[in-house]
Short mmCIF file of C-alpha atoms in Angstrom, two decimals:
data_model
loop_
_atom_site.label_atom_id
_atom_site.label_comp_id
_atom_site.label_asym_id
_atom_site.label_seq_id
_atom_site.Cartn_x
_atom_site.Cartn_y
_atom_site.Cartn_z
CA MET A 1 -30.58 -23.78 -15.72
CA LYS A 2 -31.94 -27.07 -14.40
CA THR A 3 -32.53 -30.16 -16.53
CA THR A 4 -35.88 -31.54 -15.40
CA SER A 5 -36.74 -34.00 -18.16
CA VAL A 6 -35.11 -36.17 -20.81
CA LEU A 7 -36.80 -37.27 -24.03
CA ILE A 8 -35.15 -40.04 -26.03
CA HIS A 9 -36.39 -40.39 -29.57
CA SER A 10 -35.59 -42.08 -32.86
CA LEU A 11 -36.77 -40.77 -36.22
CA CYS A 12 -36.88 -44.28 -37.64
CA VAL A 13 -40.34 -44.36 -39.26
CA PRO A 14 -41.02 -42.55 -42.56
CA CYS A 15 -43.78 -40.00 -43.08
CA CYS A 16 -46.17 -40.32 -46.01
CA ASN A 17 -46.53 -36.54 -46.41
CA TYR A 18 -44.13 -33.77 -47.43
CA CYS A 19 -45.71 -30.82 -45.62
CA ARG A 20 -44.47 -27.30 -46.23
CA TYR A 21 -44.68 -26.82 -42.46
CA CYS A 22 -42.52 -29.56 -40.94
CA LEU A 23 -40.56 -29.17 -37.71
CA LEU A 24 -38.37 -32.11 -38.69
CA SER A 25 -37.78 -31.03 -42.33
CA TRP A 26 -38.72 -34.50 -43.59
CA ASN A 27 -37.06 -35.08 -46.97
CA GLY A 28 -37.78 -38.75 -47.60
CA LYS A 29 -34.64 -39.98 -45.82
CA VAL A 30 -34.98 -41.79 -42.48
CA GLU A 31 -32.23 -40.54 -40.15
CA GLY A 32 -33.20 -42.40 -36.98
CA ALA A 33 -31.44 -45.48 -35.68
CA ASP A 34 -32.79 -48.99 -36.10
CA TRP A 35 -35.97 -49.51 -34.06
CA ASN A 36 -34.79 -52.46 -31.99
CA ARG A 37 -31.44 -50.85 -31.19
CA SER A 38 -33.24 -47.63 -30.31
CA VAL A 39 -35.62 -49.38 -27.92
CA ASN A 40 -32.84 -51.35 -26.23
CA LEU A 41 -30.65 -48.28 -25.77
CA ALA A 42 -33.55 -46.11 -24.62
CA GLU A 43 -34.46 -48.70 -22.01
CA ARG A 44 -30.89 -48.80 -20.70
CA PHE A 45 -30.66 -45.02 -20.59
CA MET A 46 -33.99 -44.74 -18.77
CA ASN A 47 -32.93 -47.35 -16.20
CA GLU A 48 -29.70 -45.45 -15.59
CA LEU A 49 -31.65 -42.21 -15.16
CA ARG A 50 -34.08 -43.84 -12.77
CA ASP A 51 -31.20 -45.12 -10.65
CA GLN A 52 -28.99 -42.01 -10.75
CA GLN A 53 -31.40 -39.07 -11.19
CA PRO A 54 -34.89 -40.32 -10.26
CA GLU A 55 -36.24 -36.77 -10.08
CA ILE A 56 -35.69 -36.27 -13.82
CA LYS A 57 -38.72 -37.16 -15.91
CA ARG A 58 -37.94 -39.51 -18.77
CA SER A 59 -39.79 -40.69 -21.87
CA PHE A 60 -39.28 -42.29 -25.28
CA SER A 61 -40.87 -41.49 -28.64
CA PHE A 62 -40.42 -42.12 -32.34
CA GLY A 63 -41.14 -40.39 -35.68
CA TYR A 64 -41.22 -39.03 -38.36
CA SER A 65 -44.79 -40.36 -38.26
CA MET A 66 -46.71 -42.94 -36.25
CA GLU A 67 -46.93 -45.28 -39.27
CA HIS A 68 -44.82 -47.94 -37.58
CA PRO A 69 -44.88 -51.32 -39.39
CA ASP A 70 -45.86 -52.93 -36.06
CA LEU A 71 -47.88 -50.10 -34.54
CA LYS A 72 -49.53 -52.32 -31.95
CA GLY A 73 -46.15 -53.52 -30.71
CA ALA A 74 -44.76 -49.97 -30.84
CA ILE A 75 -47.62 -48.66 -28.68
CA ARG A 76 -46.97 -51.38 -26.13
CA THR A 77 -43.26 -50.48 -26.12
CA LEU A 78 -44.08 -46.81 -25.61
CA ARG A 79 -46.39 -47.67 -22.75
CA ARG A 80 -43.69 -49.80 -21.13
CA LEU A 81 -41.05 -47.08 -21.53
CA GLY A 82 -43.31 -44.13 -20.77
CA GLY A 83 -43.70 -42.65 -24.22
CA PRO A 84 -46.00 -39.63 -24.75
CA THR A 85 -47.80 -41.33 -27.64
CA ALA A 86 -48.76 -44.35 -25.55
CA ASP A 87 -52.05 -42.54 -24.87
CA PHE A 88 -52.08 -39.81 -27.52
CA LEU A 89 -51.55 -40.51 -31.22
CA GLN A 90 -50.72 -37.85 -33.80
CA CYS A 91 -52.32 -39.08 -37.04
CA ASP A 92 -50.53 -36.90 -39.60
CA GLY A 93 -48.57 -38.57 -42.39
CA MET A 94 -50.25 -41.98 -42.12
CA LYS A 95 -50.44 -44.23 -45.19
CA MET A 96 -53.51 -44.27 -47.43
CA ARG A 97 -56.33 -46.49 -46.16
CA ASN A 98 -59.83 -47.18 -47.41
CA ASP A 99 -62.86 -47.09 -45.13
CA THR A 100 -62.47 -50.69 -43.98
CA GLU A 101 -58.75 -50.29 -43.29
CA CYS A 102 -59.41 -47.12 -41.27
CA ILE A 103 -61.98 -48.96 -39.16
CA VAL A 104 -59.52 -51.80 -38.51
CA LEU A 105 -56.81 -49.28 -37.49
CA MET A 106 -59.09 -47.37 -35.13
CA GLY A 107 -60.42 -50.57 -33.61
CA MET A 108 -56.87 -51.66 -32.82
CA LEU A 109 -56.01 -48.24 -31.32
CA HIS A 110 -59.11 -48.38 -29.16
CA ASP A 111 -58.29 -51.88 -27.97
CA GLU A 112 -54.71 -50.83 -27.18
CA GLY A 113 -55.96 -48.08 -24.89
CA ILE A 114 -55.17 -44.97 -26.95
CA LYS A 115 -57.12 -42.18 -25.26
CA GLN A 116 -57.06 -39.44 -27.89
CA LEU A 117 -56.08 -38.76 -31.50
CA ASN A 118 -55.10 -35.54 -33.22
CA TYR A 119 -55.19 -34.43 -36.85
CA THR A 120 -53.73 -31.37 -38.55
CA LEU A 121 -55.59 -29.76 -41.45
CA TYR A 122 -54.14 -26.91 -43.50
CA GLY A 123 -57.22 -25.82 -45.39
CA LEU A 124 -60.00 -27.26 -47.52
CA SER A 125 -59.38 -30.30 -49.71
CA ASP A 126 -57.34 -28.86 -52.62
CA TYR A 127 -55.24 -26.51 -50.53
CA HIS A 128 -54.62 -29.07 -47.79
CA ASP A 129 -53.46 -31.70 -50.26
CA ARG A 130 -51.03 -29.27 -51.92
CA PHE A 131 -49.70 -28.14 -48.55
CA ALA A 132 -49.32 -31.71 -47.27
CA GLY A 133 -47.69 -32.80 -50.52
CA ARG A 134 -50.09 -35.68 -51.16
CA LYS A 135 -53.29 -35.90 -53.16
CA GLY A 136 -56.13 -37.43 -51.18
CA ASP A 137 -54.72 -36.63 -47.75
CA PHE A 138 -57.68 -34.42 -46.78
CA GLU A 139 -60.17 -37.18 -47.51
CA LEU A 140 -57.96 -39.70 -45.69
CA ASN A 141 -58.16 -37.54 -42.56
CA LEU A 142 -61.95 -37.43 -42.79
CA ARG A 143 -62.10 -41.22 -43.24
CA MET A 144 -59.96 -41.72 -40.16
CA MET A 145 -62.13 -39.30 -38.18
CA GLN A 146 -65.27 -41.18 -39.11
CA ALA A 147 -63.63 -44.47 -38.18
CA ALA A 148 -62.47 -42.96 -34.87
CA LYS A 149 -66.05 -41.92 -34.10
CA ALA A 150 -67.27 -45.43 -34.88
CA SER A 151 -64.64 -46.83 -32.49
CA GLN A 152 -65.49 -44.24 -29.82
CA LEU A 153 -62.02 -42.75 -29.97
CA PRO A 154 -62.06 -39.02 -29.15
CA PHE A 155 -60.00 -36.73 -31.33
CA THR A 156 -59.02 -33.09 -31.66
CA THR A 157 -57.86 -31.14 -34.71
CA GLY A 158 -55.41 -28.33 -35.34
CA ILE A 159 -55.32 -25.69 -38.06
CA PRO A 160 -52.14 -23.64 -38.60
CA LEU A 161 -53.20 -20.17 -39.78
CA THR A 162 -51.46 -18.32 -42.61
CA ALA A 163 -52.32 -15.46 -44.92
CA GLU A 164 -52.89 -18.10 -47.62
CA ASN A 165 -55.53 -20.26 -45.92
CA ILE A 166 -57.36 -17.75 -43.74
CA HIS A 167 -60.31 -17.45 -46.13
CA GLU A 168 -60.93 -21.23 -45.86
CA VAL A 169 -60.71 -21.57 -42.09
CA ASP A 170 -64.33 -20.77 -41.12
CA ASP A 171 -65.60 -23.47 -43.48
CA LEU A 172 -62.90 -25.90 -42.37
CA VAL A 173 -63.77 -25.46 -38.70
CA LYS A 174 -67.38 -26.32 -39.43
CA ILE A 175 -66.36 -29.45 -41.37
CA LEU A 176 -64.16 -30.63 -38.51
CA GLN A 177 -66.82 -29.99 -35.89
CA ASP A 178 -69.44 -31.73 -38.03
CA ASN A 179 -67.10 -34.73 -38.29
CA GLY A 180 -66.84 -35.03 -34.52
CA SER A 181 -63.74 -33.10 -33.48
CA GLU A 182 -63.97 -32.56 -29.72
CA LYS A 183 -61.95 -29.39 -30.01
CA VAL A 184 -60.43 -27.38 -32.84
CA PHE A 185 -57.19 -25.56 -32.09
CA LEU A 186 -55.95 -22.68 -34.21
CA THR A 187 -52.20 -22.04 -34.17
CA ILE A 188 -49.69 -19.72 -35.81
CA PRO A 189 -46.88 -21.74 -37.48
CA HIS A 190 -43.39 -21.41 -36.05
CA GLU A 191 -40.31 -20.86 -38.20
CA GLU A 192 -38.36 -23.94 -37.15
CA GLY A 193 -37.64 -26.70 -39.63
CA ARG A 194 -39.45 -25.97 -42.89
CA GLY A 195 -41.55 -23.41 -41.07
CA LYS A 196 -39.08 -20.80 -42.33
CA LEU A 197 -40.68 -21.23 -45.76
CA LEU A 198 -43.88 -19.68 -44.38
CA ARG A 199 -42.34 -16.38 -43.28
CA ASP A 200 -43.80 -14.51 -46.23
CA VAL A 201 -47.32 -15.76 -45.48
CA ARG A 202 -47.28 -15.23 -41.71
CA LEU A 203 -50.73 -14.06 -40.64
CA ASP A 204 -51.24 -10.50 -39.45
CA MET A 205 -54.03 -8.99 -37.39
CA GLU A 206 -55.90 -7.69 -40.42
CA GLY A 207 -56.09 -11.21 -41.84
CA PHE A 208 -57.04 -12.72 -38.49
CA LEU A 209 -60.00 -10.35 -38.21
CA GLU A 210 -61.40 -11.81 -41.44
CA LEU A 211 -62.40 -14.86 -39.40
CA SER A 212 -65.82 -15.03 -37.81
CA VAL A 213 -65.96 -13.98 -34.18
CA GLU A 214 -66.65 -17.58 -33.11
CA THR A 215 -63.67 -18.91 -35.05
CA GLN A 216 -61.40 -16.20 -33.63
CA LYS A 217 -62.08 -17.59 -30.16
CA LEU A 218 -60.33 -20.83 -31.13
CA LEU A 219 -56.93 -19.10 -31.19
CA ASN A 220 -55.38 -18.61 -27.77
CA ARG A 221 -54.73 -14.87 -27.89
CA THR A 222 -52.71 -15.06 -24.70
CA LEU A 223 -50.16 -17.25 -26.50
CA TYR A 224 -50.39 -15.66 -29.95
CA ARG A 225 -50.11 -11.91 -30.14
CA THR A 226 -48.85 -9.28 -32.56
CA GLU A 227 -45.18 -8.39 -32.51
CA ARG A 228 -46.23 -4.88 -31.49
CA ASP A 229 -48.05 -6.23 -28.42
CA TRP A 230 -45.16 -8.50 -27.42
CA LEU A 231 -42.67 -5.64 -27.64
CA ARG A 232 -44.92 -3.36 -25.65
CA ASP A 233 -46.10 -5.71 -22.91
CA SER A 234 -43.84 -8.76 -22.65
CA GLU A 235 -41.85 -9.54 -19.55
CA PRO A 236 -38.23 -10.64 -19.98
CA ILE A 237 -37.84 -14.33 -20.81
CA HIS A 238 -36.23 -15.94 -17.76
CA ASP A 239 -36.08 -19.67 -18.45
CA THR A 240 -35.07 -21.79 -15.48
CA HIS A 241 -35.75 -25.34 -16.71
CA ARG A 242 -34.53 -27.43 -19.60
CA MET A 243 -35.65 -30.57 -21.42
CA VAL A 244 -32.77 -32.57 -22.91
CA LEU A 245 -33.50 -34.41 -26.16
CA ILE A 246 -31.35 -37.43 -26.99
CA ALA A 247 -31.86 -38.23 -30.67
CA LEU A 248 -30.87 -41.79 -31.58
CA ARG A 249 -29.58 -41.57 -35.12
CA ALA A 250 -27.93 -43.90 -37.59
CA ASP A 251 -24.78 -41.76 -37.32
CA ASN A 252 -24.53 -41.72 -33.51
CA ILE A 253 -26.02 -44.99 -32.26
CA ASP A 254 -22.65 -46.80 -32.23
CA ALA A 255 -21.06 -44.09 -30.08
CA TYR A 256 -24.07 -43.74 -27.80
CA GLU A 257 -24.19 -47.48 -27.15
CA SER A 258 -20.69 -47.28 -25.64
CA ARG A 259 -21.54 -44.37 -23.31
CA ASP A 260 -23.55 -43.82 -20.15
CA VAL A 261 -26.56 -41.56 -20.29
CA MET A 262 -25.27 -38.95 -17.83
CA SER A 263 -22.21 -38.22 -19.98
CA ILE A 264 -24.48 -37.63 -22.97
CA ILE A 265 -26.78 -35.37 -20.95
CA ARG A 266 -23.81 -33.31 -19.75
CA GLU A 267 -22.59 -33.00 -23.33
CA ILE A 268 -25.99 -31.74 -24.51
CA GLU A 269 -26.23 -29.33 -21.58
CA GLU A 270 -22.91 -27.82 -22.67
CA LEU A 271 -24.23 -27.48 -26.23
CA ASP A 272 -27.33 -25.79 -24.83
CA GLU A 273 -25.28 -23.29 -22.82
CA ASN A 274 -23.03 -22.58 -25.79
CA TYR A 275 -25.98 -22.03 -28.12
CA TYR A 276 -27.83 -19.52 -25.95
CA SER A 277 -24.66 -17.70 -24.92
CA SER A 278 -24.01 -17.06 -28.63
CA PHE A 279 -27.01 -14.71 -28.80
CA PRO A 280 -28.08 -11.57 -26.98
CA SER A 281 -31.18 -11.75 -24.78
CA PHE A 282 -34.67 -11.44 -26.24
CA GLN A 283 -34.89 -7.85 -25.03
CA GLU A 284 -31.56 -6.93 -26.63
CA LEU A 285 -32.50 -8.61 -29.90
CA ALA A 286 -35.87 -6.87 -29.88
CA LYS A 287 -34.12 -3.49 -29.76
CA ILE A 288 -32.21 -4.42 -32.92
CA TYR A 289 -34.78 -6.34 -34.94
CA GLY A 290 -38.15 -5.61 -33.40
CA GLU A 291 -40.86 -3.80 -35.35
CA PRO A 292 -42.72 -1.68 -32.75
CA LYS A 293 -45.72 -1.41 -35.10
CA GLY A 294 -45.53 -5.01 -36.33
CA GLU A 295 -48.96 -6.57 -36.87
CA LYS A 296 -47.85 -10.13 -37.61
CA LEU A 297 -48.85 -12.77 -35.05
CA TYR A 298 -46.28 -14.82 -33.11
CA HIS A 299 -45.83 -17.02 -30.12
CA ILE A 300 -43.25 -15.26 -27.94
CA ARG A 301 -40.76 -18.11 -28.32
CA ASP A 302 -41.14 -18.10 -32.09
CA LEU A 303 -40.50 -14.36 -32.12
CA TYR A 304 -37.34 -14.99 -30.08
CA TYR A 305 -36.29 -17.67 -32.59
CA HIS A 306 -37.07 -15.26 -35.44
CA TYR A 307 -34.75 -12.64 -33.94
CA ARG A 308 -32.00 -15.20 -33.27
CA THR A 309 -32.17 -16.32 -36.90
CA GLN A 310 -31.72 -12.74 -38.08
CA TYR A 311 -28.84 -12.18 -35.68
CA ALA A 312 -27.12 -15.41 -36.78
CA GLN A 313 -27.31 -14.31 -40.42
CA ASP A 314 -26.03 -10.79 -39.70
CA HIS A 315 -23.17 -11.94 -37.49
CA ASP A 316 -22.31 -15.26 -39.17
CA VAL A 317 -23.00 -17.18 -35.97
CA GLN A 318 -21.80 -20.75 -36.49
CA VAL A 319 -23.13 -22.71 -33.53
CA TYR A 320 -24.67 -26.15 -33.03
CA ASP A 321 -28.44 -25.65 -33.14
CA VAL A 322 -29.92 -27.32 -30.07
CA THR A 323 -33.44 -26.45 -31.27
CA ASP A 324 -33.13 -28.71 -34.36
CA GLU A 325 -35.10 -31.75 -33.21
CA ARG A 326 -33.55 -34.00 -35.84
CA GLN A 327 -30.46 -34.09 -33.65
CA SER A 328 -29.75 -34.18 -29.92
CA GLY A 329 -30.53 -30.87 -28.30
CA SER A 330 -32.70 -29.10 -25.76
CA ARG A 331 -35.77 -27.02 -25.03
CA ARG A 332 -35.84 -24.30 -22.40
CA PHE A 333 -38.89 -23.18 -20.49
#
């Protein structure tokens, strides 16, 4: 297993939503380290990586949302450090703004060189607002889209599909396209973070076929398939590369500041090896937990996570979860 990239992030900015589907399980408490300390430490770590392991890709990001109190300055910091959101801004969980305030925001983003925005919609107005945990969030997204169009900022939109919202998706796609979305992506929610709360409403093939033929084409059916199809056709998962995530948190920043980056990377790599060695392979788990006639739709890695979760419950596996992006961990690919 080869570490090919390192992402350093700090969850130091609150989110204005409380979505049912949240990778980071946002609960109103900021767990990231102080912004200035995070930036200073990230810069030192990235310089050490550049000098010692120049072949490893490195970047810096922040969350829980992009609603940084000095967003212009934050974008410039990301650009200097090589952050993924220096060019691409995820607009979920932003604070409420009226039309004029949205135009001012989008004008600033345009001037700062942001190349693309993205929005996530969970359904039509009432359903989306309930899902996002904030009244008026649907209309806020539309206001920001209109302001983005006026500022000539391209944007895309994503719709996570569930058995609950499927009957609203055709109409929602049309609304998003009419409002200028360059592309609409349909996805199937994963079970990580608060995604586990959506297990009972995971979409199956019967529900998916309720969509119009044109809307169905917006879901990448190579990536999202039924459990039955994955079990019948999938090749073994043979990951060879790893991304290491260094999460700068209020409870680890003191310790991390006294260490060099390579020692932290080695520590996380050990956690990664320990985590995956605690579970059987995907193929072995599928023999135990797989439903050969299962019609629910999954990404293959989410299905693997689903099986690992079941195995952990059945065998009382107590292991540090490297897939929990609120803490330092890893991603294999």
